Coordinates of C-alpha atoms in Angstrom, one line a residue:
M709 CA 192.7 90.6 212.6
A710 CA 192.4 93.8 210.5
S711 CA 188.9 95.1 210.1
F712 CA 187.3 95.2 206.6
K713 CA 187.7 98.5 204.8
P714 CA 184.6 99.7 203.0
T715 CA 184.8 100.5 199.3
K716 CA 185.9 104.1 198.8
I717 CA 183.4 106.0 196.7
Q718 CA 185.2 108.7 194.7
I719 CA 183.6 112.1 194.9
Y720 CA 183.6 114.0 191.6
P721 CA 183.3 117.8 191.3
Q722 CA 179.8 118.9 190.4
L723 CA 178.9 121.9 188.3
G724 CA 176.7 124.4 190.2
A725 CA 173.3 125.4 188.9
K726 CA 173.5 128.1 186.3
V727 CA 172.4 131.4 187.8
T728 CA 170.6 133.7 185.4
Q729 CA 168.8 137.0 185.7
D730 CA 165.5 135.1 185.7
T731 CA 166.7 132.9 188.5
L732 CA 167.5 135.9 190.6
Y733 CA 164.3 137.6 189.7
W734 CA 161.9 134.8 190.4
K735 CA 163.7 133.6 193.6
N736 CA 163.4 137.1 195.1
Y737 CA 160.3 136.2 197.0
K738 CA 159.7 135.7 200.7
A739 CA 158.6 132.4 202.2
P740 CA 155.0 131.7 201.2
V741 CA 152.1 132.7 203.4
Q742 CA 149.4 130.0 203.4
V743 CA 145.7 130.5 204.1
K744 CA 143.2 127.7 204.4
E745 CA 140.0 128.1 202.3
F746 CA 136.7 126.2 202.5
G747 CA 137.3 124.2 199.4
A748 CA 139.3 123.8 196.2
I749 CA 140.3 127.3 194.9
T750 CA 139.2 127.5 191.3
N751 CA 140.0 131.1 190.4
I752 CA 142.1 134.1 191.5
D753 CA 141.8 137.6 190.0
F754 CA 143.6 140.8 190.9
S755 CA 141.8 144.2 190.9
P756 CA 143.3 146.5 188.4
L757 CA 143.1 149.4 190.8
A758 CA 145.5 150.1 193.7
P759 CA 146.0 148.6 196.3
H760 CA 145.3 145.7 194.0
N761 CA 143.1 143.4 196.2
Y762 CA 142.5 140.0 194.8
A763 CA 139.3 137.8 194.7
V764 CA 139.6 134.2 195.6
T765 CA 136.8 131.9 194.4
A766 CA 136.5 128.7 196.5
S767 CA 133.5 126.5 197.4
T768 CA 130.3 128.7 197.8
R769 CA 132.2 131.9 198.6
I770 CA 134.3 134.6 197.1
H771 CA 136.8 136.2 199.5
I772 CA 138.6 139.5 198.7
Y773 CA 142.0 139.8 200.3
G774 CA 144.2 142.9 200.7
P775 CA 147.7 142.8 199.3
F776 CA 149.2 141.9 202.7
S777 CA 146.3 140.6 204.7
Q778 CA 145.8 137.0 205.8
E779 CA 142.1 137.6 206.5
P780 CA 139.5 138.5 203.9
V781 CA 138.5 142.2 203.8
K782 CA 135.3 141.3 202.0
T783 CA 133.2 138.1 201.5
F784 CA 130.4 137.3 199.0
T785 CA 128.3 134.4 200.2
R786 CA 125.1 134.8 198.1
F787 CA 125.7 131.5 196.3
K788 CA 123.4 128.5 196.6
D789 CA 126.1 126.2 195.2
T790 CA 129.8 126.2 194.2
A791 CA 130.9 129.6 192.8
Y792 CA 133.2 129.9 189.8
S793 CA 135.3 132.6 188.0
G794 CA 135.0 135.6 190.3
R795 CA 136.5 138.5 188.2
F796 CA 136.9 142.2 188.5
R797 CA 135.8 144.8 186.0
S798 CA 138.6 147.0 184.6
D799 CA 137.5 149.9 186.9
G800 CA 137.6 147.6 189.9
Q801 CA 134.1 148.6 191.0
L802 CA 132.1 145.5 190.0
L803 CA 132.7 141.7 190.3
V804 CA 131.0 139.0 188.3
A805 CA 130.9 135.2 189.1
G806 CA 129.2 132.1 187.7
C807 CA 127.7 129.3 189.8
E808 CA 126.9 125.6 189.8
D809 CA 123.2 126.6 189.8
S810 CA 123.5 128.2 186.3
V811 CA 122.9 131.7 187.6
V812 CA 125.4 134.5 186.9
R813 CA 125.7 137.2 189.7
L814 CA 127.0 140.7 189.5
F815 CA 128.2 142.4 192.7
D816 CA 129.3 145.8 193.7
V817 CA 132.7 145.5 195.4
S818 CA 131.6 147.9 198.1
G819 CA 128.3 146.0 198.8
K820 CA 127.2 142.5 199.6
V821 CA 123.9 141.9 197.7
A822 CA 124.0 141.0 194.0
L823 CA 123.2 143.9 191.8
R824 CA 122.1 141.7 188.9
M825 CA 121.3 138.1 188.3
F826 CA 121.5 136.7 184.8
K827 CA 119.4 133.6 184.2
G828 CA 119.5 131.8 180.8
H829 CA 121.9 128.9 181.1
T830 CA 120.7 125.4 182.1
K831 CA 123.9 124.1 183.6
A832 CA 126.9 125.3 185.7
V833 CA 128.5 128.5 184.5
H834 CA 132.3 128.1 184.8
V835 CA 133.3 131.3 183.0
A836 CA 132.2 134.9 183.5
D837 CA 134.1 138.0 182.4
F838 CA 133.6 141.6 181.4
T839 CA 134.1 142.9 177.9
S840 CA 136.4 145.9 177.3
D841 CA 133.6 148.4 177.1
C842 CA 132.5 147.5 180.7
Y843 CA 128.8 147.2 179.7
H844 CA 128.6 143.6 178.7
I845 CA 129.4 140.2 180.3
L846 CA 130.6 137.0 178.6
T847 CA 129.5 133.7 180.2
C848 CA 130.3 130.1 179.2
S849 CA 128.5 127.1 180.6
D850 CA 128.4 123.3 180.7
D851 CA 125.3 123.4 178.5
Y852 CA 127.7 123.9 175.5
T853 CA 126.7 127.6 175.1
C854 CA 128.3 131.0 175.6
C855 CA 126.3 134.2 176.0
L856 CA 126.8 137.9 175.9
W857 CA 124.7 139.9 178.4
D858 CA 123.8 143.6 178.6
I859 CA 124.5 144.8 182.2
P860 CA 122.2 147.9 182.3
N861 CA 119.1 146.0 181.0
S862 CA 120.0 142.5 182.4
T863 CA 119.1 141.0 179.0
E864 CA 120.7 138.4 176.9
L865 CA 122.2 139.8 173.7
T866 CA 123.6 136.8 171.8
K867 CA 123.9 133.1 172.4
Y868 CA 126.3 130.8 170.6
K869 CA 126.1 127.0 170.6
E870 CA 128.9 125.7 168.5
H871 CA 130.8 123.6 171.0
S872 CA 129.9 119.9 171.5
D873 CA 131.2 119.6 175.1
Y874 CA 131.6 121.6 178.3
I875 CA 133.0 125.1 177.9
R876 CA 135.4 125.6 180.8
C877 CA 137.5 128.6 179.8
G878 CA 137.2 131.9 177.9
A879 CA 138.8 135.3 177.5
T880 CA 137.6 138.6 176.2
S881 CA 139.6 141.0 174.1
K882 CA 140.9 144.2 175.8
L883 CA 141.3 146.0 172.5
N884 CA 138.0 145.1 170.8
K885 CA 134.7 144.9 172.8
D886 CA 133.2 142.5 170.2
L887 CA 135.9 139.8 170.2
F888 CA 136.2 136.9 172.7
V889 CA 137.6 133.3 172.7
T890 CA 136.2 130.2 174.3
G891 CA 137.9 126.8 175.0
S892 CA 136.0 123.6 175.4
Y893 CA 136.4 119.9 176.4
D894 CA 135.6 119.1 172.7
H895 CA 139.4 120.0 172.1
T896 CA 138.6 123.2 170.2
L897 CA 139.1 126.9 170.7
K898 CA 136.7 129.3 168.9
M899 CA 136.9 133.0 168.4
F900 CA 133.7 134.9 168.1
D901 CA 132.7 138.3 166.9
A902 CA 129.6 139.7 168.5
R903 CA 128.7 141.4 165.2
V904 CA 128.5 138.0 163.5
Q905 CA 126.2 135.1 164.3
K906 CA 128.8 132.4 164.2
S907 CA 132.5 131.9 165.1
V908 CA 135.1 133.5 162.9
M909 CA 138.0 131.2 163.8
T910 CA 138.4 127.6 165.1
M911 CA 141.6 126.0 166.4
D912 CA 142.1 122.3 167.4
H913 CA 144.1 121.8 170.6
N914 CA 143.8 118.0 170.5
H915 CA 143.1 117.9 174.2
P916 CA 140.3 119.2 176.5
V917 CA 141.1 122.9 176.9
E918 CA 141.4 124.2 180.5
S919 CA 142.6 127.8 180.0
V920 CA 143.1 130.4 177.3
L921 CA 145.0 133.7 177.4
F922 CA 145.5 136.7 175.1
Y923 CA 148.9 138.2 174.7
P924 CA 148.9 142.0 175.4
S925 CA 149.1 142.8 171.6
E926 CA 146.4 140.1 171.0
G927 CA 148.1 138.9 168.0
L928 CA 148.9 135.7 169.8
L929 CA 146.7 133.3 171.8
V930 CA 147.9 130.8 174.4
S931 CA 145.8 127.7 175.3
A932 CA 146.4 125.0 177.9
G933 CA 144.9 121.5 177.9
G934 CA 146.3 118.0 178.7
R935 CA 150.0 118.3 179.3
Y936 CA 150.4 120.8 176.5
V937 CA 150.6 124.6 176.3
K938 CA 150.2 125.9 172.7
V939 CA 150.6 129.3 171.2
W940 CA 148.5 130.4 168.2
D941 CA 149.1 133.2 165.7
L942 CA 145.7 134.9 165.3
L943 CA 147.0 137.1 162.5
K944 CA 147.5 134.0 160.4
R945 CA 144.1 132.5 160.9
G946 CA 145.0 130.6 164.1
Q947 CA 148.2 128.9 162.8
P948 CA 150.0 127.0 165.6
L949 CA 153.4 128.5 166.5
V950 CA 154.7 126.5 169.5
S951 CA 153.6 123.4 171.4
L952 CA 155.2 123.1 174.9
K953 CA 155.2 119.9 176.9
N954 CA 157.0 120.6 180.2
H955 CA 154.4 119.3 182.7
H956 CA 153.7 115.7 183.7
K957 CA 150.0 116.2 184.4
T958 CA 147.1 118.4 183.1
V959 CA 147.9 122.1 182.8
T960 CA 145.1 124.0 184.6
C961 CA 145.8 127.7 184.3
L962 CA 147.9 130.3 182.5
C963 CA 149.2 133.8 183.4
L964 CA 151.5 136.5 182.0
S965 CA 154.1 138.5 184.0
G966 CA 153.6 142.3 184.4
N967 CA 155.7 143.2 181.4
G968 CA 154.3 140.4 179.2
Q969 CA 157.7 138.9 178.6
R970 CA 157.2 135.8 180.7
L971 CA 154.5 133.2 180.5
L972 CA 153.5 131.1 183.6
S973 CA 151.7 127.8 183.5
A974 CA 150.4 125.8 186.5
S975 CA 149.5 122.1 186.6
L976 CA 148.2 119.3 188.6
D977 CA 151.8 118.0 188.9
R978 CA 152.3 120.7 191.6
H979 CA 154.7 122.8 189.5
V980 CA 154.5 126.4 188.1
K981 CA 156.7 126.8 185.0
V982 CA 158.0 130.2 183.8
Y983 CA 158.7 130.5 180.1
N984 CA 160.6 133.1 178.1
T985 CA 158.2 134.3 175.5
T986 CA 161.0 134.9 173.0
N987 CA 162.2 131.3 172.7
Y988 CA 159.6 129.5 175.0
K989 CA 162.2 127.8 177.1
V990 CA 161.7 127.2 180.8
V991 CA 163.7 129.8 182.8
H992 CA 162.4 129.0 186.3
S993 CA 160.1 126.7 188.2
F994 CA 158.1 126.8 191.4
D995 CA 157.2 123.8 193.5
Y996 CA 154.1 123.4 195.6
T997 CA 152.7 120.9 198.0
A998 CA 149.4 120.0 196.2
S999 CA 147.9 120.1 192.7
I1000 CA 147.3 123.6 191.4
L1001 CA 144.0 124.9 190.0
S1002 CA 144.5 128.6 189.8
L1003 CA 147.3 131.1 189.5
A1004 CA 147.6 134.9 189.4
L1005 CA 150.3 137.5 189.5
A1006 CA 150.0 141.0 191.0
P1007 CA 150.8 144.0 188.9
E1008 CA 154.6 144.4 188.5
D1009 CA 154.9 140.8 189.8
E1010 CA 154.8 142.0 193.4
S1011 CA 153.0 138.8 194.5
V1012 CA 152.5 135.3 193.2
V1013 CA 149.2 133.8 194.4
V1014 CA 148.4 130.1 193.9
G1015 CA 145.2 128.2 194.7
M1016 CA 145.4 124.4 195.2
T1017 CA 143.0 121.4 195.3
N1018 CA 143.3 121.0 199.0
G1019 CA 142.0 124.5 199.7
I1020 CA 145.4 126.1 200.5
L1021 CA 146.0 129.6 199.2
S1022 CA 149.7 130.3 198.9
I1023 CA 150.9 133.9 198.7
K1024 CA 154.5 134.9 197.9
H1025 CA 155.4 138.6 198.3
R1026 CA 158.5 140.1 196.7
K1027 CA 161.3 141.1 199.0
T1028 CA 162.0 144.8 199.6
S1029 CA 165.4 146.3 199.2
E1030 CA 165.8 146.5 203.0
E1031 CA 164.9 142.8 203.4
K1032 CA 167.5 141.9 200.8
Q1033 CA 170.3 143.8 202.6
G1034 CA 169.2 142.8 206.1
P1035 CA 169.0 145.1 209.2
T1036 CA 171.7 147.7 209.3
G1037 CA 173.7 148.3 212.4
Q1038 CA 172.9 144.8 213.7
P1039 CA 175.3 142.3 212.3
R1040 CA 174.2 138.8 212.3
R1041 CA 175.9 136.7 215.0
Q1042 CA 177.9 133.8 213.7
P1043 CA 178.6 130.7 215.7
V1044 CA 181.8 130.9 217.7
F1045 CA 184.5 128.5 216.5
R1046 CA 185.3 127.3 220.1
V1047 CA 181.7 125.9 220.4
F1048 CA 182.5 123.3 217.7
V1049 CA 185.9 122.3 219.1
K1050 CA 184.9 122.2 222.7
G1051 CA 186.2 119.0 224.4
R1052 CA 187.9 117.7 221.2
N1053 CA 191.4 117.9 222.7
C1054 CA 190.5 116.8 226.2
V1055 CA 193.1 114.5 227.7
P1056 CA 192.1 112.1 230.6
K1057 CA 194.0 112.6 233.9
Q1058 CA 196.0 109.9 235.6
D1059 CA 193.2 108.9 238.0
D1060 CA 190.4 109.0 235.5
F1061 CA 188.7 105.7 234.4
L1062 CA 188.4 105.8 230.6
V1063 CA 185.4 104.0 229.1
S1064 CA 186.0 103.3 225.5
K1065 CA 183.1 102.7 223.1
S1066 CA 183.9 100.9 220.0
A1067 CA 182.4 102.5 216.9
K1068 CA 180.2 100.1 215.0
S1069 CA 180.8 100.2 211.3
H1070 CA 177.8 99.9 209.1
L1071 CA 178.6 98.3 205.7
A1072 CA 176.7 98.8 202.5
K1073 CA 175.1 95.7 201.0
Y1074 CA 177.7 95.4 198.3
D1075 CA 180.5 95.7 200.9
K1076 CA 179.0 92.9 202.8
Q1077 CA 179.1 90.8 199.7
L1078 CA 182.7 91.7 199.1
K1079 CA 183.5 90.8 202.6
R1080 CA 182.2 87.3 202.0
F1081 CA 184.0 87.2 198.6
N1082 CA 180.7 87.0 196.7
V1083 CA 182.1 89.1 193.9
S1084 CA 179.3 88.4 191.4
K1085 CA 176.6 89.3 193.9
A1086 CA 178.5 92.4 194.9
L1087 CA 178.5 93.6 191.3
D1088 CA 174.8 92.7 190.9
T1089 CA 174.0 94.8 194.0
A1090 CA 175.9 97.8 192.7
L1091 CA 174.0 97.5 189.4
E1092 CA 170.6 97.8 191.1
K1093 CA 168.2 100.5 190.1
N1094 CA 168.5 104.0 191.7
R1095 CA 172.2 103.4 192.4
K1096 CA 174.4 106.2 191.6
P1097 CA 176.9 105.4 188.8
E1098 CA 179.7 106.5 191.1
I1099 CA 179.0 103.5 193.4
T1100 CA 178.9 101.0 190.5
V1101 CA 182.2 102.3 189.1
A1102 CA 183.8 102.2 192.5
V1103 CA 182.8 98.5 193.0
I1104 CA 184.1 97.6 189.5
K1105 CA 187.4 99.4 190.4
E1106 CA 187.7 97.5 193.7
L1107 CA 187.1 94.2 191.9
D1108 CA 189.7 95.1 189.3
R1109 CA 192.2 96.0 192.1
R1110 CA 191.5 92.6 193.8
G1111 CA 192.0 90.8 190.4
T1112 CA 188.5 89.3 190.6
L1113 CA 186.7 91.5 188.0
K1114 CA 186.8 88.8 185.4
N1115 CA 185.2 86.3 187.7
A1116 CA 182.4 88.8 188.6
L1117 CA 181.6 89.4 185.0
A1118 CA 181.6 85.8 183.9
G1119 CA 178.8 83.3 184.1
R1120 CA 175.9 85.7 183.6
D1121 CA 172.6 84.9 182.0
E1122 CA 170.8 87.1 179.3
Q1123 CA 169.0 89.3 181.8
N1124 CA 172.1 90.1 184.0
L1125 CA 174.4 90.6 181.0
S1126 CA 171.8 92.9 179.4
Q1127 CA 171.7 95.0 182.6
L1128 CA 175.4 95.2 182.7
V1129 CA 175.8 96.2 179.0
N1130 CA 173.0 98.8 179.4
F1131 CA 175.0 100.4 182.3
L1132 CA 178.1 100.5 180.1
I1133 CA 176.1 102.2 177.3
G1134 CA 175.0 104.9 179.6
N1135 CA 178.3 105.7 181.2
V1136 CA 181.3 104.4 179.2
V1137 CA 181.8 107.7 177.4
D1138 CA 181.7 109.7 180.6
P1139 CA 185.2 111.1 181.1
R1140 CA 184.9 110.5 184.8
F1141 CA 184.2 106.7 184.4
A1142 CA 185.9 105.9 181.1
P1143 CA 189.3 104.6 182.5
V1144 CA 187.5 102.0 184.6
L1145 CA 184.6 101.1 182.3
V1146 CA 186.8 100.6 179.2
T1147 CA 188.7 97.8 181.0
A1148 CA 185.4 96.2 182.0
T1149 CA 184.1 96.5 178.5
E1150 CA 187.1 94.8 177.0
M1151 CA 186.8 91.9 179.5
I1152 CA 183.1 91.4 178.7
L1153 CA 183.8 91.2 175.0
D1154 CA 186.6 88.7 175.6
I1155 CA 184.4 86.5 177.9
Y1156 CA 181.2 86.5 175.8
K1157 CA 182.6 86.7 172.2
A1158 CA 181.9 82.9 171.8
V1159 CA 178.1 83.4 172.5
V1160 CA 177.5 86.5 170.4
G1161 CA 174.5 85.9 168.1
Q1162 CA 172.6 83.7 170.6
S1163 CA 170.5 86.6 172.1
S1164 CA 168.9 89.2 170.0
V1165 CA 168.6 91.5 173.0
V1166 CA 172.3 91.4 173.9
D1167 CA 173.2 91.7 170.2
R1168 CA 171.3 94.9 169.8
Q1169 CA 172.9 96.4 172.9
L1170 CA 176.4 95.4 171.7
V1171 CA 175.7 97.1 168.4
R1172 CA 174.5 100.2 170.3
L1173 CA 177.7 100.1 172.4
Q1174 CA 179.9 99.8 169.3
E1175 CA 178.2 102.7 167.6
L1176 CA 178.5 104.8 170.8
V1177 CA 182.2 104.1 171.1
E1178 CA 182.9 104.8 167.4
R1179 CA 181.0 108.1 167.6
E1180 CA 183.0 109.0 170.7
I1181 CA 186.3 108.2 168.9
D1182 CA 185.2 110.4 166.0
Y1183 CA 184.5 113.2 168.5
Q1184 CA 187.9 112.8 170.1
Q1185 CA 189.6 112.9 166.7
D1186 CA 187.8 116.1 165.7
L1187 CA 188.7 117.6 169.0
L1188 CA 192.4 116.7 168.4
E1189 CA 192.2 118.4 165.0
V1190 CA 190.7 121.5 166.6
L1191 CA 193.4 121.5 169.3
G1192 CA 196.1 121.4 166.6
M1193 CA 194.5 124.3 164.8
L1194 CA 194.4 126.3 168.1
D1195 CA 198.0 125.5 168.9
T1196 CA 199.0 126.8 165.4
L1197 CA 197.0 130.0 166.0
F1198 CA 198.4 130.6 169.4
A1199 CA 201.9 130.0 168.1
S1200 CA 201.5 132.5 165.3
T1201 CA 200.2 135.2 167.6
L1202 CA 203.1 135.0 170.0
P1203 CA 206.1 137.3 169.4
R1204 CA 209.1 135.6 167.8
K1205 CA 212.2 135.6 170.0
E1206 CA 215.7 135.2 168.7
V1207 CA 217.8 132.8 170.8
P1208 CA 221.5 133.6 170.9
C1209 CA 223.7 130.8 169.6
P1210 CA 227.4 131.5 170.1
G1211 CA 228.5 128.6 167.9
N1212 CA 227.1 130.1 164.7
N1213 CA 229.3 133.2 164.6
L1214 CA 232.7 131.7 164.3
G1215 CA 234.2 134.6 162.4
N1216 CA 233.6 137.3 164.9
K1217 CA 234.0 135.9 168.4
S1218 CA 233.2 139.2 170.1
E1219 CA 229.5 139.1 168.8
P1220 CA 227.3 136.1 169.5
G1221 CA 225.3 134.6 166.6
F1222 CA 221.5 133.7 166.6
C1223 CA 219.9 130.3 166.1

């Protein structure tokens, strides 16, 4: 008895991923180096001076790493509780950080003991940054206030209390020492001018704000909160320009590339998205193993450093030109062909005892149903969720070849018929599946035309199917018209050839005529 032949699933050609300059640029990094920290990594900041060390804030410590070191070259541990927002000054000599105990500490990068301690907040300070003149510090706290401090005198200059919830992000202007922006969990962003006693601009993000970022020109501001990244035009009083929703969970941090032409956003969904700042489309994406809390790019994008909730610090370094080309003079050894064909053509000798092993065939669930002639169940199995449409179409094609497709489609209740029609709506206009599914669609309409109008769900789906087919027919007709136009254009551009026709020149038989 012949063995059952499984259903043959046709393999369709697939289009390769589009390779762009951004793809080549952002994939040009080595495998990530991972370092385990003591807790969730809440902030990463690169020093503006070579060799561009970076400060990693995690738990009650701030570690400073060298550009290629896996061990910290410096550690600040003078915190009684969780540290936040360790950031370098523009000269790379000082570092400031907030803390859960509400005290702001200022460190000399070459020392260990805090040079200054600023006390004035009553709750945790999550934001600490230097102003552009290097003599003042901006701090934002969970007590709903933001303050400006004078470094030489260790005194509080100004305090603002305009937010109604925690202030978890802030940014200072690099072009004007008096301007800064804060973002709060009350869904608002506020721009302040130190020369005025109140905010000069307010923007509503509609979600708790997790991160803010100035563009290099500072005419635009980017904010992140919820699943949204929004761009604001500061020259038009904070008018919203773009709202991006490309993440599945809360966006936690923002970053700009070295040339300012690419915007990066990181999220709790474990992805980093790279946007083109011209059209704000995603040009690349990085995947990580855990939710991301912090992100930083080295100058000239030499490194991508990401901090995650599980305390893992991931560092990707850009490949050098030598690493791209590989070692010269040492060609990489390829596997020898004879290794793969060894023993394939071995023939047993006359005295050998041949032990044959029957290969056990494993049938898919729908093939088992077909083997038992349960055609309806086989089609139901092929229509299950997460099945590739190629499998369902192959089963329908096999049922049609057997002549049992009509039996498999008949006798269905509202739920099964709705599932089948829904599959047709999603795939009937696909050129790969249309020859098979058009036949199935015609059979369904013939079988169930007597019960049309008894189910509102099925009726709505049939109307959608009708509109889809009519729209596809219109597209095909338009394409045929375009094809006719192109044929006419091609025909008119070709050189005209005269074909000799001897029968036309009857008078002079020595010279042939032309048709």
